[in-house]
Short mmCIF file of C-alpha atoms in Angstrom, two decimals:
data_model
loop_
_atom_site.label_atom_id
_atom_site.label_comp_id
_atom_site.label_asym_id
_atom_site.label_seq_id
_atom_site.Cartn_x
_atom_site.Cartn_y
_atom_site.Cartn_z
CA MET A 16 9.11 -8.46 24.67
CA TYR A 17 10.44 -5.56 22.42
CA ARG A 18 9.58 -7.33 18.97
CA TYR A 19 6.13 -7.90 20.62
CA GLY A 20 5.84 -4.18 21.31
CA ARG A 21 7.06 -3.29 18.33
CA LEU A 22 4.91 -5.51 15.90
CA SER A 23 2.03 -4.35 17.80
CA PHE A 24 3.28 -0.41 17.22
CA LEU A 25 3.78 -1.37 13.40
CA TRP A 26 0.18 -2.84 13.35
CA GLU A 27 -1.69 0.23 14.83
CA ALA A 28 0.11 2.57 12.57
CA SER A 29 -0.36 0.79 9.45
CA PHE A 30 -4.08 0.85 10.08
CA LEU A 31 -3.94 4.50 10.53
CA TRP A 32 -2.18 5.17 7.24
CA LEU A 33 -5.02 3.08 5.69
CA MET A 34 -7.74 5.39 7.29
CA ILE A 35 -5.66 8.38 6.35
CA TRP A 36 -5.08 6.89 2.66
CA THR A 37 -8.98 6.17 2.48
CA ALA A 38 -9.75 9.52 3.71
CA ASN A 39 -7.78 11.03 0.96
CA ASN A 40 -8.70 8.80 -1.60
CA VAL A 41 -11.79 10.10 -1.48
CA GLY A 42 -11.08 13.63 -0.91
CA ILE A 43 -8.92 13.90 -4.24
CA THR A 44 -11.76 11.71 -6.07
CA LEU A 45 -14.47 14.58 -5.40
CA LEU A 46 -11.99 17.34 -6.11
CA ASN A 47 -10.93 15.71 -9.43
CA LYS A 48 -14.64 15.42 -9.67
CA ALA A 49 -15.04 19.23 -9.53
CA ALA A 50 -12.04 19.66 -11.70
CA PHE A 51 -13.96 18.25 -14.61
CA SER A 52 -17.00 19.52 -13.96
CA VAL A 53 -17.40 22.51 -12.05
CA VAL A 54 -14.08 24.54 -13.46
CA ASP A 55 -14.78 23.01 -17.07
CA PHE A 56 -11.03 21.42 -16.74
CA HIS A 57 -11.34 18.40 -18.74
CA TYR A 58 -7.49 17.14 -19.36
CA PRO A 59 -6.98 14.02 -17.34
CA TYR A 60 -3.32 13.49 -18.53
CA PHE A 61 -2.29 17.64 -18.48
CA LEU A 62 -4.02 17.30 -14.77
CA SER A 63 -1.75 14.36 -14.30
CA PHE A 64 1.19 15.66 -15.27
CA VAL A 65 0.39 18.66 -12.66
CA HIS A 66 0.12 16.15 -10.25
CA MET A 67 3.75 14.49 -11.06
CA VAL A 68 4.80 18.35 -10.69
CA CYS A 69 3.51 18.51 -7.29
CA ASN A 70 4.91 15.27 -6.61
CA SER A 71 8.52 15.84 -7.55
CA ILE A 72 8.65 19.29 -6.07
CA GLY A 73 6.71 17.86 -2.69
CA SER A 74 9.72 15.16 -2.31
CA GLN A 75 12.60 17.74 -2.81
CA ILE A 76 10.85 19.55 0.15
CA VAL A 77 11.19 16.64 1.95
CA PHE A 78 14.60 15.81 1.38
CA MET A 79 15.81 19.44 1.79
CA SER A 80 14.34 19.31 5.50
CA LEU A 81 15.86 16.29 6.12
CA LYS A 82 19.29 17.50 4.96
CA HIS A 83 18.42 20.71 7.19
CA ASP A 84 17.60 18.39 10.37
CA LYS A 85 21.17 16.33 9.59
CA THR A 86 22.80 19.58 9.59
CA THR A 87 21.47 20.93 12.77
CA GLY A 88 21.13 18.06 14.53
CA THR A 89 17.14 18.32 15.11
CA THR A 90 14.30 15.94 14.34
CA GLY A 91 12.14 17.68 11.74
CA ILE A 92 8.16 17.10 11.19
CA PHE A 93 8.53 15.05 8.37
CA GLN A 94 10.83 12.73 9.84
CA ARG A 95 8.70 12.49 13.07
CA LEU A 96 5.54 11.81 10.57
CA LEU A 97 7.43 9.45 8.02
CA GLY A 98 10.11 7.80 9.81
CA LYS A 99 13.67 7.57 8.71
CA ILE A 100 14.07 8.56 5.50
CA GLU A 101 17.09 7.37 3.48
CA ARG A 102 18.05 8.71 -0.09
CA LYS A 103 19.63 5.74 -1.71
CA THR A 104 21.78 5.90 -4.95
CA LEU A 105 20.35 3.23 -7.36
CA ASP A 106 22.45 0.89 -9.35
CA SER A 107 21.66 0.01 -12.53
CA ALA A 108 19.20 -2.64 -12.08
CA GLY A 109 17.48 -0.34 -9.23
CA LYS A 110 17.29 2.35 -12.12
CA ARG A 111 15.53 0.33 -14.41
CA SER A 112 12.90 -0.71 -11.96
CA ILE A 113 12.49 2.54 -11.69
CA ILE A 114 12.07 3.56 -15.23
CA GLY A 115 9.76 0.62 -15.40
CA PHE A 116 7.91 1.59 -12.57
CA SER A 117 7.12 4.68 -13.84
CA ILE A 118 6.06 3.77 -17.31
CA ILE A 119 3.74 1.53 -15.76
CA PHE A 120 2.22 4.11 -13.46
CA SER A 121 1.93 6.18 -16.22
CA LEU A 122 0.12 3.72 -18.49
CA ASN A 123 -2.30 2.77 -15.53
CA ILE A 124 -3.66 6.44 -15.99
CA ALA A 125 -3.48 6.66 -19.50
CA ILE A 126 -5.34 3.36 -20.41
CA GLY A 127 -7.66 3.98 -17.58
CA ASN A 128 -8.88 7.00 -19.44
CA VAL A 129 -8.86 5.59 -22.73
CA SER A 130 -11.16 2.71 -21.43
CA LEU A 131 -13.89 5.25 -20.01
CA ARG A 132 -14.18 6.50 -23.58
CA HIS A 133 -15.36 2.99 -24.70
CA VAL A 134 -16.95 1.66 -21.87
CA SER A 135 -19.72 2.95 -19.16
CA VAL A 136 -18.80 3.93 -16.06
CA ASN A 137 -20.05 1.16 -14.35
CA PHE A 138 -18.71 -1.61 -16.45
CA ASN A 139 -14.99 -0.18 -15.67
CA GLN A 140 -15.87 -0.23 -11.64
CA VAL A 141 -17.05 -3.69 -12.01
CA MET A 142 -14.09 -4.62 -13.86
CA ARG A 143 -11.68 -2.85 -11.65
CA SER A 144 -13.39 -5.00 -8.82
CA SER A 145 -11.46 -7.98 -9.73
CA VAL A 146 -8.22 -6.03 -9.20
CA PRO A 147 -7.41 -7.90 -5.63
CA ALA A 148 -8.00 -11.27 -7.47
CA LEU A 149 -5.29 -10.44 -10.05
CA THR A 150 -3.26 -8.89 -7.19
CA ILE A 151 -3.21 -12.41 -5.32
CA ILE A 152 -2.04 -14.60 -8.58
CA MET A 153 0.70 -11.87 -9.41
CA GLY A 154 1.79 -12.05 -5.53
CA ILE A 155 1.95 -16.23 -5.60
CA ILE A 156 3.86 -15.66 -8.86
CA VAL A 157 6.41 -13.34 -7.50
CA GLY A 158 6.73 -15.50 -4.32
CA LYS A 159 4.43 -13.95 -1.95
CA VAL A 160 2.86 -16.26 0.66
CA ILE A 161 -0.99 -15.49 1.15
CA SER A 162 -3.14 -17.52 3.25
CA SER A 163 -6.42 -19.13 2.26
CA ASN A 164 -8.30 -17.76 4.77
CA ARG A 165 -7.45 -14.33 3.44
CA ILE A 166 -8.12 -15.33 -0.30
CA ILE A 167 -11.61 -16.52 0.60
CA SER A 168 -12.06 -13.37 2.40
CA VAL A 169 -11.76 -11.59 -0.55
CA ILE A 170 -14.46 -13.40 -2.77
CA PRO A 171 -17.18 -11.43 -1.35
CA ILE A 172 -15.75 -8.29 -1.39
CA ILE A 173 -15.26 -8.32 -5.39
CA ILE A 174 -18.64 -9.85 -5.54
CA GLY A 175 -20.36 -7.25 -3.51
CA VAL A 176 -18.25 -3.95 -5.25
CA ALA A 177 -19.69 -5.69 -8.76
CA MET A 178 -23.09 -5.78 -7.10
CA ALA A 179 -22.67 -1.73 -5.55
CA VAL A 180 -21.63 -0.59 -9.16
CA TRP A 181 -24.22 -2.76 -11.29
CA GLY A 182 -26.17 -0.50 -13.49
CA ASP A 183 -25.31 0.90 -17.29
CA MET A 184 -23.16 -2.12 -18.71
CA THR A 185 -22.61 -0.84 -22.05
CA PHE A 186 -19.00 -1.38 -23.75
CA THR A 187 -17.46 -2.04 -26.72
CA THR A 188 -15.03 -4.74 -28.05
CA LEU A 189 -12.43 -2.33 -28.18
CA GLY A 190 -13.45 -0.90 -24.31
CA PHE A 191 -13.38 -4.51 -22.92
CA PHE A 192 -9.88 -5.13 -24.23
CA TYR A 193 -8.66 -1.53 -22.58
CA THR A 194 -10.40 -2.22 -19.29
CA CYS A 195 -9.04 -5.41 -19.06
CA LEU A 196 -5.45 -4.24 -19.66
CA CYS A 197 -6.26 -1.29 -17.23
CA VAL A 198 -6.98 -3.90 -14.52
CA VAL A 199 -3.56 -5.97 -15.30
CA LEU A 200 -1.74 -2.46 -14.82
CA ALA A 201 -3.75 -1.68 -11.84
CA ALA A 202 -2.61 -4.58 -10.08
CA LEU A 203 0.97 -4.72 -11.70
CA LYS A 204 1.38 -1.32 -10.32
CA VAL A 205 0.44 -2.18 -6.78
CA VAL A 206 2.47 -5.38 -6.78
CA ALA A 207 5.42 -3.53 -8.31
CA SER A 208 5.63 -0.87 -5.59
CA GLY A 209 5.08 -3.51 -2.92
CA GLU A 210 8.34 -4.93 -4.44
CA MET A 211 10.39 -1.93 -4.30
CA LEU A 212 9.52 -1.07 -0.90
CA THR A 213 10.02 -4.13 0.78
CA GLY A 214 11.95 -6.38 -1.67
CA SER A 215 15.91 -6.04 -2.81
CA LEU A 216 15.63 -2.04 -3.28
CA LYS A 217 13.81 -1.29 0.53
CA LEU A 218 13.32 1.78 -0.94
CA HIS A 219 11.71 4.43 1.32
CA PRO A 220 8.18 5.32 0.11
CA VAL A 221 9.20 9.06 -0.23
CA ASP A 222 12.41 7.89 -1.87
CA LEU A 223 10.43 5.90 -4.46
CA LEU A 224 8.11 8.90 -5.27
CA GLY A 225 11.54 11.22 -5.56
CA HIS A 226 13.12 8.96 -8.20
CA MET A 227 9.45 7.87 -10.11
CA ALA A 228 8.07 11.39 -10.37
CA PRO A 229 10.16 13.15 -12.83
CA LEU A 230 10.00 10.48 -14.79
CA ALA A 231 6.22 9.77 -14.76
CA MET A 232 5.98 13.68 -15.33
CA GLY A 233 7.75 13.54 -18.62
CA TRP A 234 5.52 10.53 -19.47
CA CYS A 235 2.28 12.38 -18.65
CA ILE A 236 3.01 15.44 -20.74
CA ILE A 237 3.90 13.07 -23.94
CA LEU A 238 0.71 11.66 -23.53
CA SER A 239 -1.00 14.92 -23.10
CA VAL A 240 0.84 16.54 -26.02
CA LEU A 241 -0.18 13.15 -28.19
CA ASN A 242 -3.56 13.58 -27.17
CA GLY A 243 -3.97 17.41 -28.09
CA GLU A 244 -4.64 18.55 -24.87
CA VAL A 245 -1.78 21.07 -24.27
CA ALA A 246 -2.98 22.43 -27.90
CA ALA A 247 -6.50 22.59 -26.17
CA ILE A 248 -5.49 24.42 -23.39
CA ALA A 249 -3.17 26.90 -24.94
CA SER A 250 -5.95 27.85 -27.24
CA ARG A 251 -8.18 28.82 -24.12
CA PRO A 252 -6.45 31.56 -22.27
CA GLU A 253 -9.57 31.43 -19.88
CA ILE A 254 -8.37 28.82 -17.97
CA TYR A 255 -4.68 29.53 -17.61
CA SER A 256 -5.56 33.13 -16.61
CA ASN A 257 -8.51 32.17 -14.20
CA TYR A 258 -7.07 32.05 -10.47
CA TYR A 259 -10.04 29.73 -9.40
CA VAL A 260 -9.27 27.27 -11.90
CA MET A 261 -5.86 27.11 -11.57
CA GLY A 262 -6.34 26.53 -7.88
CA VAL A 263 -8.32 23.69 -7.95
CA VAL A 264 -6.15 22.31 -10.54
CA LEU A 265 -3.19 22.89 -8.03
CA LEU A 266 -5.14 21.70 -5.10
CA SER A 267 -5.74 18.92 -6.79
CA GLY A 268 -1.94 18.37 -7.37
CA LEU A 269 -1.30 18.88 -3.59
CA PHE A 270 -3.60 16.26 -2.84
CA SER A 271 -2.25 13.72 -5.09
CA PHE A 272 1.29 14.38 -3.12
CA SER A 273 -0.37 13.61 -0.05
CA LEU A 274 -2.45 10.52 -1.72
CA ASN A 275 0.71 9.20 -2.87
CA ILE A 276 2.94 9.34 0.16
CA CYS A 277 -0.17 7.74 2.04
CA SER A 278 -0.29 5.13 -0.45
CA LEU A 279 3.43 4.58 -0.44
CA MET A 280 3.11 3.99 3.39
CA ALA A 281 0.22 1.97 3.63
CA ASN A 282 1.58 -0.62 0.99
CA LYS A 283 5.04 -0.91 2.73
CA MET A 284 3.23 -1.55 6.34
CA THR A 285 0.25 -3.57 5.29
CA SER A 286 0.39 -5.73 2.22
CA PRO A 287 -0.69 -5.24 -1.88
CA LEU A 288 -4.03 -6.99 -1.37
CA THR A 289 -4.55 -5.16 1.80
CA LEU A 290 -4.39 -1.96 -0.27
CA CYS A 291 -6.69 -2.82 -2.79
CA ILE A 292 -9.37 -4.24 -0.65
CA ALA A 293 -9.27 -0.87 0.90
CA ALA A 294 -9.37 0.62 -2.94
CA ASN A 295 -12.99 -1.12 -3.26
CA VAL A 296 -14.07 -0.12 0.24
CA LYS A 297 -13.29 3.31 -1.11
CA GLN A 298 -15.47 2.42 -4.23
CA VAL A 299 -18.49 2.14 -1.75
CA ILE A 300 -17.86 5.00 0.23
CA MET A 301 -17.70 7.06 -2.97
CA ILE A 302 -20.99 5.65 -4.19
CA ALA A 303 -22.61 6.78 -0.79
CA VAL A 304 -21.01 9.92 -0.92
CA SER A 305 -22.13 10.44 -4.66
CA THR A 306 -25.70 9.54 -3.29
CA ILE A 307 -25.67 12.33 -0.41
CA ILE A 308 -23.94 15.07 -2.22
CA PHE A 309 -24.83 14.48 -6.21
CA GLU A 310 -28.36 12.95 -5.39
CA THR A 311 -27.25 9.81 -7.69
CA PRO A 312 -29.90 7.43 -7.36
CA ILE A 313 -28.69 3.40 -6.12
CA THR A 314 -31.06 0.38 -7.10
CA VAL A 315 -31.73 -2.50 -4.44
CA MET A 316 -28.95 -4.24 -5.76
CA ASN A 317 -26.55 -1.29 -5.53
CA GLY A 318 -27.59 -0.88 -1.68
CA LEU A 319 -27.14 -4.81 -1.28
CA GLY A 320 -23.70 -4.32 -2.76
CA ILE A 321 -22.33 -1.98 -0.62
CA ILE A 322 -24.10 -4.16 2.59
CA VAL A 323 -21.74 -7.20 1.33
CA VAL A 324 -18.75 -5.19 0.79
CA LEU A 325 -18.96 -3.74 4.10
CA MET A 326 -19.43 -7.33 5.84
CA GLY A 327 -16.69 -8.43 3.48
CA SER A 328 -14.52 -5.88 4.81
CA ALA A 329 -15.13 -6.73 8.05
CA ARG A 330 -14.23 -9.99 7.84
CA TYR A 331 -11.29 -9.42 5.72
CA SER A 332 -10.33 -7.08 8.61
CA TYR A 333 -10.89 -9.68 11.37
CA VAL A 334 -9.06 -12.52 9.24
CA SER A 335 -6.23 -9.84 8.94
CA VAL A 336 -5.95 -9.07 12.94
CA LEU A 337 -5.85 -12.94 13.53
CA GLU A 338 -3.22 -13.28 11.28
CA LYS A 339 -1.27 -10.51 13.06
CA GLN A 340 -2.30 -12.28 16.37
CA SER A 341 -0.82 -15.33 15.33
CA VAL A 342 2.47 -13.80 14.53
CA LYS A 343 2.75 -11.84 17.59
CA SER A 344 1.98 -15.28 19.71
CA GLU A 345 4.69 -16.97 17.77
CA LEU A 346 7.00 -14.27 18.50
CA LYS A 347 6.51 -14.57 22.42
CA ARG A 348 6.65 -18.23 21.92
CA GLU A 349 10.01 -18.24 20.22
CA GLU A 350 11.53 -15.71 22.64
CA SER A 351 10.02 -17.51 25.84
CA THR A 352 11.66 -20.73 24.43
CA LYS A 353 15.26 -18.93 23.98
CA ASN A 354 15.16 -17.45 27.60
CA VAL A 355 14.54 -21.14 28.86
CA LYS A 356 17.15 -22.61 26.92
CA LEU A 357 19.53 -19.95 27.86
CA ASP A 358 18.54 -20.61 31.42
CA GLU A 359 19.32 -23.98 31.40
CA GLU A 360 22.71 -23.23 29.72
CA SER A 361 23.10 -21.53 32.63
CA ASP A 362 22.40 -24.22 35.07
CA ASP A 363 24.55 -26.30 33.18
CA ASP A 364 27.68 -24.25 33.23
CA LYS A 365 27.08 -24.07 37.07
CA THR A 366 27.06 -27.54 37.66
CA ASP A 367 30.28 -28.09 35.46
CA ASP A 368 31.94 -25.42 37.66
CA VAL A 369 30.67 -27.14 41.08
CA ASP A 370 32.20 -30.41 39.49
CA ILE A 371 35.78 -28.65 39.00
CA GLU A 372 36.44 -27.09 42.02
CA ASP A 373 35.00 -30.24 43.69
CA GLY A 374 37.36 -32.78 41.81
CA GLY A 375 38.05 -35.75 43.88
CA ALA A 376 36.52 -34.48 46.76
CA GLY A 377 33.82 -37.24 47.09
CA THR A 378 31.46 -36.20 43.88
CA ASP A 379 29.93 -39.40 42.23
CA ASP A 380 30.57 -38.67 38.31
CA GLU A 381 27.55 -41.03 37.38
CA GLU A 382 25.26 -38.93 39.85
CA ASN A 383 26.47 -35.79 37.87
CA VAL A 384 25.53 -37.86 34.55
CA GLU A 385 22.39 -38.66 35.67
CA LEU A 386 21.55 -35.38 36.86
CA ILE A 387 22.45 -33.39 33.61
CA SER A 388 20.58 -36.03 31.31
CA THR A 389 17.26 -35.47 33.64
CA ARG A 390 17.98 -31.61 33.02
CA GLU A 391 18.14 -32.38 29.19
CA ASP A 392 14.79 -34.85 29.25
CA THR A 393 13.04 -31.74 31.18
CA ALA A 394 14.44 -29.17 28.54
CA VAL A 395 13.34 -31.22 25.86
CA ARG A 396 9.48 -31.52 27.26
CA LYS A 397 9.47 -27.89 27.83
CA ARG A 398 10.29 -27.23 24.38
#
């Protein structure tokens, strides 16, 4: 009964983290758009560096708070919100995994930005809609079990996103290569983070972020220097001397820390595939928000795509709920079977005690054997 109640709680918590992640994702996308267009901060690699600085500082603040809680014997806000967080010491294999993940994380940002220089935004988004399919393939390769119903329910979502962002589909051969590489890195990042959260390392999301963010910060500043962004910023003192511009950039960094925590928590409590589906739904939400706020026109094809995605996402959620309920029912059956077996063993022990106490007082051994045999047959039928 305890396991059943705990599973129900985890499902509700995972859904909540998924909703928070989606809202946070939409928020930071709009904020980054403001940074690029409103305050004229066209330095995506340096912005990613600022994000990683905020993530590094944020994770350290969480660990300092937890250390204070341990010293005072209290439960602070971070522990109540994020659960029990344990700072693990990594062995050589774990350190290699973190370094590899930080490289994948940084390359995903870098290649994504490079691809946008050679292809249209619509083509980039259509290609990115295939990330869930690639995530399924990678998940199967690493031994994850994904039901056929869940795989089938992903197909209309992929098609719907492609329809929703269909428009200017211009691209170059080099751009096509970069975009394909970007899709692979995006799927690889989700699968890799899922493995480190639920695999052999079993890191808490905040712990993973604390290990990874300083490394990714280094990779991002290197990319920013190589692309000339640092030199360009240094030549424009009106950028770093303007409190409004720096405020937007730093606020984007704070949202990034919040987003990464929500992303890793949602990944740990659901699955990499579910997170990819939520990302596709986020794209559709962004189209709707852009249409309302920025008056971006949409075609009939785009509108139909939005409807298909919403219906497909509802179908995927329905399949997920059914599978969760199936797990709950299986746990209840196992618990019930276990209780029946314990009751039968207890009855058998009582019968043996009676035989010993009566020994030779007229108890027929054949009747006792028949009685025990009948109970065993009954137990088999019950099982």
